[in-house]
Coordinates of C-alpha atoms and ligand atoms in Angstrom, one line a residue:
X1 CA 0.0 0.0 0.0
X2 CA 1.3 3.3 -1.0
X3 CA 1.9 6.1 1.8
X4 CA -0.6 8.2 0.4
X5 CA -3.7 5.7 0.5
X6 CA -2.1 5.4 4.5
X7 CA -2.8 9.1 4.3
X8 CA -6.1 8.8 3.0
X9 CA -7.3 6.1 5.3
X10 CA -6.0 8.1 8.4
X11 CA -8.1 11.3 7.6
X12 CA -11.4 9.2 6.7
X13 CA -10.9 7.6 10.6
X14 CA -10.5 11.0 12.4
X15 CA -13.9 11.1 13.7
X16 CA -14.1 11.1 17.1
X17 CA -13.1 14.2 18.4
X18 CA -16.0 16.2 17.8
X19 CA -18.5 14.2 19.5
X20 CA -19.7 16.0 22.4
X21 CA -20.3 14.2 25.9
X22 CA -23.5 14.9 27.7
X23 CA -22.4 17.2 30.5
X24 CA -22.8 16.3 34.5
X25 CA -24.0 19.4 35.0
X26 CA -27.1 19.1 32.4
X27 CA -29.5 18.7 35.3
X28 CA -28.8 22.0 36.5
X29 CA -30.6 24.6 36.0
X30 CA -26.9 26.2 35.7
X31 CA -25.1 25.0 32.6
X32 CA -21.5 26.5 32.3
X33 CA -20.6 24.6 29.8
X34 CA -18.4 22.7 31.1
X35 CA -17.0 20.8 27.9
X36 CA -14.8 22.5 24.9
X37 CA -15.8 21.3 21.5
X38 CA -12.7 20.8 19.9
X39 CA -12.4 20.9 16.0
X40 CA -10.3 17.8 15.1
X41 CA -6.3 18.9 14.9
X42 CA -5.2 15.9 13.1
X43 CA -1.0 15.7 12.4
X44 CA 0.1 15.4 9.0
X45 CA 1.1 12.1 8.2
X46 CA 2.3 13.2 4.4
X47 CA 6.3 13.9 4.8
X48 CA 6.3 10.5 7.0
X49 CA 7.8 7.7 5.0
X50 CA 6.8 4.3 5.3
X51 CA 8.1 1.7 2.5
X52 CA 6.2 -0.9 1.3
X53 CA 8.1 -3.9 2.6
X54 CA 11.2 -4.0 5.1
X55 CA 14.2 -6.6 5.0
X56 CA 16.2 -7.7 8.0
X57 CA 18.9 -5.0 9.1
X58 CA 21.7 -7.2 9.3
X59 CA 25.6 -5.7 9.2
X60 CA 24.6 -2.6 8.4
X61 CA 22.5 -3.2 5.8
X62 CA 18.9 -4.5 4.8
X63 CA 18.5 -7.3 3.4
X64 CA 16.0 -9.7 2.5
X65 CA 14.6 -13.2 4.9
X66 CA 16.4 -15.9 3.9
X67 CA 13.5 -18.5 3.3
X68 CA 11.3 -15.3 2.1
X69 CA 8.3 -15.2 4.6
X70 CA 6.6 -11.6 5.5
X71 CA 3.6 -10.1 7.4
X72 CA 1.3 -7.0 7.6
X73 CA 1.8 -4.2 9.6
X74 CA -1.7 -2.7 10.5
X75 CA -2.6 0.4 11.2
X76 CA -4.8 -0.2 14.7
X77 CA -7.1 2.5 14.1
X78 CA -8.1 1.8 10.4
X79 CA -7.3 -1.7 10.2
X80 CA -5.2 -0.6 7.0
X81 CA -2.1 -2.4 5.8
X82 CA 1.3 0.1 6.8
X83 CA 3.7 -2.0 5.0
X84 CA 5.0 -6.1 4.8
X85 CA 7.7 -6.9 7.3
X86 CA 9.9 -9.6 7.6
X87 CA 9.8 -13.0 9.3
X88 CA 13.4 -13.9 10.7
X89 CA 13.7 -18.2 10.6
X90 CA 16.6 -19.2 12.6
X91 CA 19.0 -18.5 10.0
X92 CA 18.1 -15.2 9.7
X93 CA 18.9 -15.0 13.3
X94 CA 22.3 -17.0 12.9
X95 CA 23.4 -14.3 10.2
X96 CA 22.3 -12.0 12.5
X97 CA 24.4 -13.3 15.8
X98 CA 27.2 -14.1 13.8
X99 CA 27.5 -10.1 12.5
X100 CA 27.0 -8.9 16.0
X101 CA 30.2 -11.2 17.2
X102 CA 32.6 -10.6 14.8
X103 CA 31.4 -6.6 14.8
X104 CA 31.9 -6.8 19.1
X105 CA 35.3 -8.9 18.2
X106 CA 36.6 -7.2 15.7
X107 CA 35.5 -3.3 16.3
X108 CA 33.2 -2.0 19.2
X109 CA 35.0 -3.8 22.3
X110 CA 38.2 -2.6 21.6
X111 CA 37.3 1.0 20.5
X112 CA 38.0 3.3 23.3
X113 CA 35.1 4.3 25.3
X114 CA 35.1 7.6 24.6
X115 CA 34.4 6.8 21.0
X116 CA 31.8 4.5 21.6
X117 CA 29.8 7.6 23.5
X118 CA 30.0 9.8 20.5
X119 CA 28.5 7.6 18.1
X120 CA 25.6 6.9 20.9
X121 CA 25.6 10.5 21.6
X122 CA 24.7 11.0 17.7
X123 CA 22.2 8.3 17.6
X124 CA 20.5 10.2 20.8
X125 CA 20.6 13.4 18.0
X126 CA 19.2 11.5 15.5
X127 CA 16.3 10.7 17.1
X128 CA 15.6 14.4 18.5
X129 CA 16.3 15.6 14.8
X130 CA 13.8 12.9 13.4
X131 CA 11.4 13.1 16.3
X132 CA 8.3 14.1 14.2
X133 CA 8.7 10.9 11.5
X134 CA 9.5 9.0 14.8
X135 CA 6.5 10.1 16.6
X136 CA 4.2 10.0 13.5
X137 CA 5.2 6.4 12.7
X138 CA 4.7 5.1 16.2
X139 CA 1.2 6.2 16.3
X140 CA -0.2 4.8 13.1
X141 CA 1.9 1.6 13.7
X142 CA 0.7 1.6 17.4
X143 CA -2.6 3.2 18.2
X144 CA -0.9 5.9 21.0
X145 CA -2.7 9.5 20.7
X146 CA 0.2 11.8 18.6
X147 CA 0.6 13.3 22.2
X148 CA 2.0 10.5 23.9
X149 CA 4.3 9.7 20.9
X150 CA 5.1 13.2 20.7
X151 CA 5.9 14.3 23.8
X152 CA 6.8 10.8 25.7
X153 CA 8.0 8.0 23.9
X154 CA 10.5 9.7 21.4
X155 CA 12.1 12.7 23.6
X156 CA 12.2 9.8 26.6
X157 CA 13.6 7.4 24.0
X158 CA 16.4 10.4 22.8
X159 CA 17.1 10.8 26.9
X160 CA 17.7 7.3 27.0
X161 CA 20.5 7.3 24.4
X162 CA 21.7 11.2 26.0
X163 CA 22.1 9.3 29.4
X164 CA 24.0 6.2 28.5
X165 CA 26.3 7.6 26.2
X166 CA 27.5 9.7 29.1
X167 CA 28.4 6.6 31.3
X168 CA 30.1 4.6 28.0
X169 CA 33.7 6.6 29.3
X170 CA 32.8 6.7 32.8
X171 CA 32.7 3.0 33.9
X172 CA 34.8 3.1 36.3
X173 CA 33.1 5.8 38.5
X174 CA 29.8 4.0 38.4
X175 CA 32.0 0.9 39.7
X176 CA 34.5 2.4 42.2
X177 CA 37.5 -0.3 42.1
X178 CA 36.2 -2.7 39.9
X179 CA 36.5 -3.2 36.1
X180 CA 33.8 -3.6 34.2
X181 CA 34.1 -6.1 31.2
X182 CA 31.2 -5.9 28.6
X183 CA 29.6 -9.3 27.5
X184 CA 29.8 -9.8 24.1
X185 CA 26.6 -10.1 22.1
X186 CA 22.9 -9.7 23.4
X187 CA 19.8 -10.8 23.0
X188 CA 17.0 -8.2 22.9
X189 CA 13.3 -9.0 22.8
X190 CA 10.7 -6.1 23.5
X191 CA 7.0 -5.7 23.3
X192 CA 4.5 -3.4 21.5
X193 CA 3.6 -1.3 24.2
X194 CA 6.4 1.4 24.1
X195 CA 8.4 0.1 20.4
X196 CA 10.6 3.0 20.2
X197 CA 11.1 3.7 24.5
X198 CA 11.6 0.0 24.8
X199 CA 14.3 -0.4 22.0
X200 CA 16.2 2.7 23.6
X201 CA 16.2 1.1 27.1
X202 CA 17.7 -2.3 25.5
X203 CA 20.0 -0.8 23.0
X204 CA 21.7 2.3 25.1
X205 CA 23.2 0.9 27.9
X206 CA 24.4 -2.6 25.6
X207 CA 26.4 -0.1 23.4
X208 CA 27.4 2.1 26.4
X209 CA 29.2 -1.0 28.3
X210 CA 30.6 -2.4 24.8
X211 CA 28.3 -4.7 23.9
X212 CA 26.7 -5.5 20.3
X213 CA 22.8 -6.5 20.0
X214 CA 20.6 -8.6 18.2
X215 CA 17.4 -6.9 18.7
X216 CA 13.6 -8.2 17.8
X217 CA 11.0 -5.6 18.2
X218 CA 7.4 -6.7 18.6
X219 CA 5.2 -8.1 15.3
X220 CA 2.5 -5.5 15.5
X221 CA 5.0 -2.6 15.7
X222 CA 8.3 -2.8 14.1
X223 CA 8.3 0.3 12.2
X224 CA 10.5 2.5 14.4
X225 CA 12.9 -0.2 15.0
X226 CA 13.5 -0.1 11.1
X227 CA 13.7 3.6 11.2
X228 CA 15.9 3.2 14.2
X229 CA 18.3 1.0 12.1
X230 CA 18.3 4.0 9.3
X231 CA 19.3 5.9 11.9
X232 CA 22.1 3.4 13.2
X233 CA 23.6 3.2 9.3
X234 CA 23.0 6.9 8.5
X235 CA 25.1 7.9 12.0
X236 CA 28.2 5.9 10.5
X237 CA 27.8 3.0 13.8
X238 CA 30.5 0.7 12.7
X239 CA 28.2 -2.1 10.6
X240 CA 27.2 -5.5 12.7
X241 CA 26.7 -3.4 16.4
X242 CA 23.2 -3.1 16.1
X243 CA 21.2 -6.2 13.7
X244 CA 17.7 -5.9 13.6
X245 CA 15.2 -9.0 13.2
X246 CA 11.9 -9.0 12.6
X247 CA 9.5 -11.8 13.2
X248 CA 6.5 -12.7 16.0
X249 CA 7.2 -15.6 18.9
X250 CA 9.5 -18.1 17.1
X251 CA 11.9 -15.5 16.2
X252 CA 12.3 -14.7 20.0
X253 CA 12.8 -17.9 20.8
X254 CA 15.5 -18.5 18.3
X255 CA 17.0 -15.2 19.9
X256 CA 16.7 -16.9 23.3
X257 CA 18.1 -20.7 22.3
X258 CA 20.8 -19.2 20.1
X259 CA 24.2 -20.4 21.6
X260 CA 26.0 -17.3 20.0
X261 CA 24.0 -15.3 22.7
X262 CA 25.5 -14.2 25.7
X263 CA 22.7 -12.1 27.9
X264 CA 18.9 -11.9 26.8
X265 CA 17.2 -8.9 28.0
X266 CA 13.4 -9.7 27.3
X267 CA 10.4 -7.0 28.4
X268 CA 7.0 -9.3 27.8
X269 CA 4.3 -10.9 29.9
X270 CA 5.0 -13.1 32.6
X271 CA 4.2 -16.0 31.2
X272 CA 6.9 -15.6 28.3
X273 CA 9.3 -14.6 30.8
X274 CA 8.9 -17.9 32.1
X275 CA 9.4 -19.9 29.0
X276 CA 12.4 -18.0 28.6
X277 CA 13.5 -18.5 31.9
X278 CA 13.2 -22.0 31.8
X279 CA 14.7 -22.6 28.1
X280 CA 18.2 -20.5 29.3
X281 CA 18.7 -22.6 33.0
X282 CA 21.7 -24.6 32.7
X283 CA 23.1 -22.5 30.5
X284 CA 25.8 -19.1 31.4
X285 CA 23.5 -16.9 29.9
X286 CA 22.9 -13.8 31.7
X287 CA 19.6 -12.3 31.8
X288 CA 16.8 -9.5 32.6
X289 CA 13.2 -9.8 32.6
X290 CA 10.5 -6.9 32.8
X291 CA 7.5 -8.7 32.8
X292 CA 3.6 -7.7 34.0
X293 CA 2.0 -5.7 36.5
X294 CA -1.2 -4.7 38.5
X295 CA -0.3 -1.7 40.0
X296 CA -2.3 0.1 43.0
X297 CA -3.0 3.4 43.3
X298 CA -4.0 4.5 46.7
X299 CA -5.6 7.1 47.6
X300 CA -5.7 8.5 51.0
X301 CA -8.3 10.7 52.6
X302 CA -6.1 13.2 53.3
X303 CA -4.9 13.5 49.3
X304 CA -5.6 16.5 47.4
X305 CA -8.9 15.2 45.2
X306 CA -8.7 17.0 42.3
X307 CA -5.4 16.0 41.9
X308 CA -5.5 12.4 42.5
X309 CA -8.0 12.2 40.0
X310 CA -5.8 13.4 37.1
X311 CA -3.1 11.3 38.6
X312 CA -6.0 8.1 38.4
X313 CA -6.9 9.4 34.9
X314 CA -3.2 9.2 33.9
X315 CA -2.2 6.4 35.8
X316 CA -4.6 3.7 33.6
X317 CA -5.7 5.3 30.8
X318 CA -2.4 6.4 29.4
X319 CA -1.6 4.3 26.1
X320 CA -4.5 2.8 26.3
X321 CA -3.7 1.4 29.5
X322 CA -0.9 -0.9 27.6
X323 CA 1.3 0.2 30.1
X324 CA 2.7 -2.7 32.4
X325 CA 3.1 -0.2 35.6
X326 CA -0.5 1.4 34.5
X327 CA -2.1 2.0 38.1
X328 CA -4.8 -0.6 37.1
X329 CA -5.7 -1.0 40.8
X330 CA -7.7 1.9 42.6
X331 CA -7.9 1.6 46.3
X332 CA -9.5 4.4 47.7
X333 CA -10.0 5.6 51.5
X334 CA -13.6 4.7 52.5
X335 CA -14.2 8.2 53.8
X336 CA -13.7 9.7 50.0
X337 CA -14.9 6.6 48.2
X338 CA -18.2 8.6 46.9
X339 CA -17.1 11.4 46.2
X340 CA -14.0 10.3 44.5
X341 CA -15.7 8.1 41.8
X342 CA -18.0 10.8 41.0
X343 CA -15.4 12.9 39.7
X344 CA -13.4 10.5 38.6
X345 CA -16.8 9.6 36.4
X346 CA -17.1 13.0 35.4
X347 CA -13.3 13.5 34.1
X348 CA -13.3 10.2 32.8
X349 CA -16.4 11.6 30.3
X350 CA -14.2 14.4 28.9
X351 CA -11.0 11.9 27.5
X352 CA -11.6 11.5 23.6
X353 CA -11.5 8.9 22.7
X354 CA -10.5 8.1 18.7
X355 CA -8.0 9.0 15.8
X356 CA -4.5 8.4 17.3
X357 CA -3.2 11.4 14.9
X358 CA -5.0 14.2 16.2
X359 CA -3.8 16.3 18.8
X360 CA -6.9 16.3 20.9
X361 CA -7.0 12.4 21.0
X362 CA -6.7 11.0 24.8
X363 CA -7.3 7.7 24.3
X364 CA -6.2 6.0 20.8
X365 CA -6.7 2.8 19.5
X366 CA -6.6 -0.3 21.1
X367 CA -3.0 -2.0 19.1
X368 CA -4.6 -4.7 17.5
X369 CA -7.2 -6.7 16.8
X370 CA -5.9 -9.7 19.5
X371 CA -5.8 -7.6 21.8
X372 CA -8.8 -5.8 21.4
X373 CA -10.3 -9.1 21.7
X374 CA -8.5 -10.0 25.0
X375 CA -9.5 -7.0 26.5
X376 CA -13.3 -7.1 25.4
X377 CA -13.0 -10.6 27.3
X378 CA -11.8 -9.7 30.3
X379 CA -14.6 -6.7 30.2
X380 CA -17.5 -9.9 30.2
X381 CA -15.4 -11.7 32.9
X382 CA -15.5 -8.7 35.1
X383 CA -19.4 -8.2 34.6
X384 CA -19.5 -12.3 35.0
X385 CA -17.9 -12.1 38.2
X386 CA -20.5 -9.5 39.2
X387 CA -19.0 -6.5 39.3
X388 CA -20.6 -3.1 38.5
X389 CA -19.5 -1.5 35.2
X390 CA -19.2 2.0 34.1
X391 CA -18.2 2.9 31.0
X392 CA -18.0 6.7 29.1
X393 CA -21.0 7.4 26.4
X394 CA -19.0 9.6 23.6
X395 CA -18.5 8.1 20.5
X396 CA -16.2 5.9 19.0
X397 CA -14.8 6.0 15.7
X398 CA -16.5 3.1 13.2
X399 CA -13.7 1.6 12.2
X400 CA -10.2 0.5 14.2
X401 CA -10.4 -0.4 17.9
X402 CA -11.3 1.6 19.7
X403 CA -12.4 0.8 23.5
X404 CA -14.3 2.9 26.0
X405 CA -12.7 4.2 29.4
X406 CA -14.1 1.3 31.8
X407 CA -14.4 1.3 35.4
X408 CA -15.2 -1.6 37.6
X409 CA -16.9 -1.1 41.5
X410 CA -18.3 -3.7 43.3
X411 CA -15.0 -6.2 42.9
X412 CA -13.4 -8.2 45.2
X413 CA -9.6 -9.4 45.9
X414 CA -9.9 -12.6 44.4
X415 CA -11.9 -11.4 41.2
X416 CA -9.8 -12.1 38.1
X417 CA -10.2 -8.5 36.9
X418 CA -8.2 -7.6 40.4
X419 CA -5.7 -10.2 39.6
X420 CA -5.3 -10.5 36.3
X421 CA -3.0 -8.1 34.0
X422 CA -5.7 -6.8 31.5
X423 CA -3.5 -4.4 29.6
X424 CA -6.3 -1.9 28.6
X425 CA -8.1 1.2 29.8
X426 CA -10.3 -1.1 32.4
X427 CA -10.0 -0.1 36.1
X428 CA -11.2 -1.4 39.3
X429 CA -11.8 0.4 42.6
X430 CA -11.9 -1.2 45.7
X431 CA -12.0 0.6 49.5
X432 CA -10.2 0.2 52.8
X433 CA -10.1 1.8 56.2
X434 CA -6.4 1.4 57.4
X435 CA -3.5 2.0 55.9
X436 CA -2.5 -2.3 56.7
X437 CA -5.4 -2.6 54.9
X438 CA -4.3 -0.8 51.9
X439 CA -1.4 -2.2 51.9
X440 CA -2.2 -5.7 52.3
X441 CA -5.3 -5.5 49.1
X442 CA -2.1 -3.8 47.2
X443 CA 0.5 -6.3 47.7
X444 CA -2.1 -9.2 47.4
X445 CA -1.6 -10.2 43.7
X446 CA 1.0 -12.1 42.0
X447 CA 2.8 -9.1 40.5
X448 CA 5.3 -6.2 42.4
X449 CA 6.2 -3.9 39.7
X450 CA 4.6 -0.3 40.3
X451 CA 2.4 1.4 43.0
X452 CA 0.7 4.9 43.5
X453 CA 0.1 6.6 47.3
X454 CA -1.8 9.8 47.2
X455 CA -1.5 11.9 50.7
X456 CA -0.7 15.2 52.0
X457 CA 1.4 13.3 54.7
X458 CA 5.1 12.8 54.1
X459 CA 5.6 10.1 56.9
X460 CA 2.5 8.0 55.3
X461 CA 4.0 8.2 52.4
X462 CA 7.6 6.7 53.7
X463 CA 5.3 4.4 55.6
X464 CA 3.3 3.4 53.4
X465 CA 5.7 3.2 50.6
X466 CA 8.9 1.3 52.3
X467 CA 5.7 -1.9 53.0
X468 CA 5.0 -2.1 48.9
X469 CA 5.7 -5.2 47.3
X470 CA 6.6 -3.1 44.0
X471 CA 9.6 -1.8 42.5
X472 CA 8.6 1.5 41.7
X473 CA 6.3 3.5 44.3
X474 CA 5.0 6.8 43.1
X475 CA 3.7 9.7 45.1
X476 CA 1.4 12.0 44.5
X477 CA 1.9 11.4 41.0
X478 CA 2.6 8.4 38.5
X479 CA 3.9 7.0 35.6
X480 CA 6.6 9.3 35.3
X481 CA 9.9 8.3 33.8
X482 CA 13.5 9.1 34.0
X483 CA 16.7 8.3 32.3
X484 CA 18.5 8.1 35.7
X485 CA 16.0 5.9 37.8
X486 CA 16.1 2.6 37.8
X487 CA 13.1 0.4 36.8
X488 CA 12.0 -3.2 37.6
X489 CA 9.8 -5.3 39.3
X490 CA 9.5 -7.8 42.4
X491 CA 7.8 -11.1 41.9
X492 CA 6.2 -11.9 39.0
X493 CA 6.8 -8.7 37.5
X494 CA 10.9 -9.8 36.9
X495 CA 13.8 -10.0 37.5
X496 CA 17.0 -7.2 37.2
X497 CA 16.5 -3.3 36.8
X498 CA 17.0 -0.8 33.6
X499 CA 17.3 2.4 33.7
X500 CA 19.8 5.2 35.4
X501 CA 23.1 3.5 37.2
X502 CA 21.3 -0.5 38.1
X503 CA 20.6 -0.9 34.6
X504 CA 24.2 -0.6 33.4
X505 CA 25.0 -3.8 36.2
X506 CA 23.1 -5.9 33.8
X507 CA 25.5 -5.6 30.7
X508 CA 28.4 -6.7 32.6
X509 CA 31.0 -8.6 34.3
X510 CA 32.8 -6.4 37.3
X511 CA 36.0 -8.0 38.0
Ligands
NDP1 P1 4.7 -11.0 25.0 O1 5.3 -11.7 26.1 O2 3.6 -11.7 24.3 O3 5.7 -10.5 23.9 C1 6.9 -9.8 24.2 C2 7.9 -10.0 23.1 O4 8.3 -11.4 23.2 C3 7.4 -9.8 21.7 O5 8.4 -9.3 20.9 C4 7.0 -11.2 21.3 O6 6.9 -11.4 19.9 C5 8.1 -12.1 21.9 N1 7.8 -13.4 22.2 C6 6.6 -14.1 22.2 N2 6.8 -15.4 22.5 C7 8.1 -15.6 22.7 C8 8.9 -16.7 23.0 N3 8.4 -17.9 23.2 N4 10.3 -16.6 23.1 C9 10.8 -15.4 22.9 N5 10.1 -14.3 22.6 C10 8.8 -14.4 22.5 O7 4.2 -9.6 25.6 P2 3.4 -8.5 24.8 O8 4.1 -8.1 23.6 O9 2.0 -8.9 24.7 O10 3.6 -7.2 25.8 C11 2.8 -7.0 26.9 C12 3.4 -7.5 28.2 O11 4.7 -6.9 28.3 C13 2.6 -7.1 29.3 O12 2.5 -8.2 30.2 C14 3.4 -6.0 30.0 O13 3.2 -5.9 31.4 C15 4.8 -6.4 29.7 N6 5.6 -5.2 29.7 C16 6.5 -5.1 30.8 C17 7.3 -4.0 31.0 C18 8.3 -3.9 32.1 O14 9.2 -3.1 32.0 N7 8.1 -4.7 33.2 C19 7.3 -2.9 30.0 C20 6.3 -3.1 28.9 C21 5.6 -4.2 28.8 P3 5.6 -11.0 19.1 O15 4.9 -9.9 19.8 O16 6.1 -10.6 17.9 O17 4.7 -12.3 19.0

């Protein structure tokens, strides 16, 4: 399909945006107004380029699957083809290890450090100085409002590179006495949620300690990894540092049971996590896993209200909710509980819902049809299971998926919509009295990745927060991310950290 019928199809699907929620207010005999009407601002999509078919990015170079196999790349909010992408078989993969080892043996380990941060330090340009194609891209190949791509995932991804290519010559400050040896050649396999963020958090700290990388973005959204790898040739990176493969399950695996690999850094759901787990014991492979959440977001009755409702509104319903530390869990103060949800029921009726490429867009599409599907599911289970559903009346576009803000009262601990990871704009709220009760409903799933703790009191906070079961712990605010913090979860949710001093640990040996 030709960029401009991509064009086309992505104007006919901005719909959304102009329909007008009732307001809460309509029963009044008072009617402020409350709601803008916003005229649709859609982004230009016509200087992006998107070819019609991608190769492999193999030792500098694109080149072609060896047994021939491609796929579609749809656009989740017209269900239109973006382009055909590759499908990497295991030799694909072996061509692919074996340039990533002879490019760490022959070049990138032994070129001197300070080297190796200037040609990260140009990739991190790169992507500021391509940012609109990047951000443009990642929406129609993702679903995620322009917004989001805009003004999250690509400057965060830039920071990313910024960050680590200031550690690649400073090693032995971040390990006082010790010498840090990179590995050799690593594994990367990342998911759809964050494409661009998530490549940046795998590839900048590999290249910073000396490694090379064999990285496979997810099937629904390989797009900016491709761009990525123009990006990797265009800034002059010495050819085999950086392979891209493309492919869906099988390719990961052939990543993971490759014997040419020496660490696998995987970001996925737990239950992948734990095939590859299991398929690597025995062997000296090193390894990180960032799996699933259920995060809680607890809101005290001291909090500020106003604010911890934009902080509830951002906390699940940003991208979608596909966000595995999305504060999917609302446990709110008994004393608050009513009046709470009825403004969190009134803001939740002003996020627009529909075409990912306008700038008014809150909420774009769901990233593809599977798991649309998945979601919708667990959206009957929780009515199943008796719960009490609320969901927003605007519009949604006709065509893509597209899901409505959902809220779930009325649940219990041991519901599956409590437990489960549902990975979509679906929330549940629960009460408690006590703070040990908070804490107990918020450390009582499998998962320890993220929590939320809305007070005005420091000390709860530092209470509240040192008893979490979670490796991140947010207050008064969430989901916020930074090149120098490290991330990762406890149980279920993984094993290692990335991100900010702990994530370099990962990509070496300290001897
Ligand atoms: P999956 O685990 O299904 O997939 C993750 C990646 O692994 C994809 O590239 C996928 O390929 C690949 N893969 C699938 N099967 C295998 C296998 N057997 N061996 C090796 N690789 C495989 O997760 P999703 O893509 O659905 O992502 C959502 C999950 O990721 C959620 O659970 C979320 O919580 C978690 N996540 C965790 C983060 C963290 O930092 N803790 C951050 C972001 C997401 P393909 O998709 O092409 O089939």
């Amino acid at each position: 399909m030709s960029t401009s019928d991509q064009n086309s199809s992505v104007e006919t699907n901005a719909t959304s945006s102009s329909s007008k929620p009732e307001s809460p207010n309509a029963d009044l005999k008072l009617d402020f107004a409350s709601f803008w009407d916003y005229s649709s601002a859609p982004e230009s999509s016509d200087n992006v380029e998107i070819k019609p078919s991608y190769g492999h990015f193999i030792n500098g170079e694109f080149i072609n699957p060896v047994k021939g196999r491609t796929f579609s790349s749809i656009n989740p909010a017209t269900e239109k083809v973006l382009t055909e992408i590759s499908e990497a078989t295991t030799e694909d993969v072996d061509k692919a290890v074996k340039a990533a080892r002879t490019a760490y043996n022959k070049r990138w380990s032994t070129l001197p450090a300070k080297e190796r941060g200037k040609y990260i330090f140009r990739i991190a340009r790169m992507i500021q100085e391509r940012s609109r194609d990047l951000a443009i891209t990642e929406s129609m190949d993702g679903g995620k409002p322009i917004r989001e791509s805009r003004d999250v995932d690509v400057p965060l991804a830039a920071a990313y590179f910024f960050y680590y290519a200031g550690w690649a010559d400073k090693l032995d400050y971040a390990f006082p006495g010790r010498k840090a040896e990179s590995l050799g050649v690593c594994g990367q396999i990342i998911p759809w949620n964050f494409p661009l963020l998530m490549l940046a958090w795998k590839i900048a700290p590999a290249l910073a300690t000396g490694n090379t990388v064999v990285l496979k973005p997810a099937e629904t959204t390989s797009i900016t990894a491709l761009k990525f790898a123009e990006i990797c040739r265009d800034s002059g990176l010495p050819d085999g540092v950086v392979n891209i493969v493309t492919g869906a399950g099988q390719t990961g695996s052939a990543i993971v049971n490759h014997n040419g690999i020496d660490k696998i850094a995987f970001t996925g759901s737990t239950s992948v996590g734990k095939i590859i787990q299991k398929s690597i014991a025995g062997t000296d492979k090193k390894y990180t896993l960032e799996l699933g959440g259920k995060g809680a977001n607890i809101v005290f009755e001291d909090a500020s209200i106003d604010q911890a409702v934009e902080g509830i509104i951002n906390a699940i319903f940003f991208n979608q909710g596909h966000v595995c530390c999305a504060g999917s869990r609302l446990l709110v103060q008994e004393g608050i509980a009513g009046k709470l949800t009825k403004k969190l029921k009134e803001r939740m009726e002003t996020l627009i819902v529909g075409d990912p490429l306008d700038k008014n867009t809150d909420i774009g599409a769901i990233n593809s049809k599977a798991q649309f599907e998945r979601i919708s599911e667990y959206i009957e289970l929780g009515k199943a299971e008796g719960a009490e559903i609320y969901q927003t009346k605007n519009g949604l576009p006709e065509n893509g998926y597209f899901c409505r803000p959902t809220l779930f009262s009325g649940v219990s601990q041991s519901n599956r919509i409590v437990q489960e990871e549902i990975f979509g704009p679906v929330l549940t709220i629960q009460t408690f009295r006590t703070p040990s009760e908070a804490v107990e409903k918020a450390n009582n799933t499998p998962y320890g990745l993220s929590s939320g703790i809305w007070t005005d009191r420091g000390s709860k906070i530092f209470n509240i927060g040192s008893n979490m079961d979670s490796g991140v712990v947010w207050a008064n605010t969430f989901n916020k991310f930074d090149p120098t913090s490290p991330f990762g979860g406890y149980k279920e949710s993984g094993v290692g950290r990335e991100g900010g001093l702990h994530g370099l640990y990962p990509y070496v040996n300290l001897v």
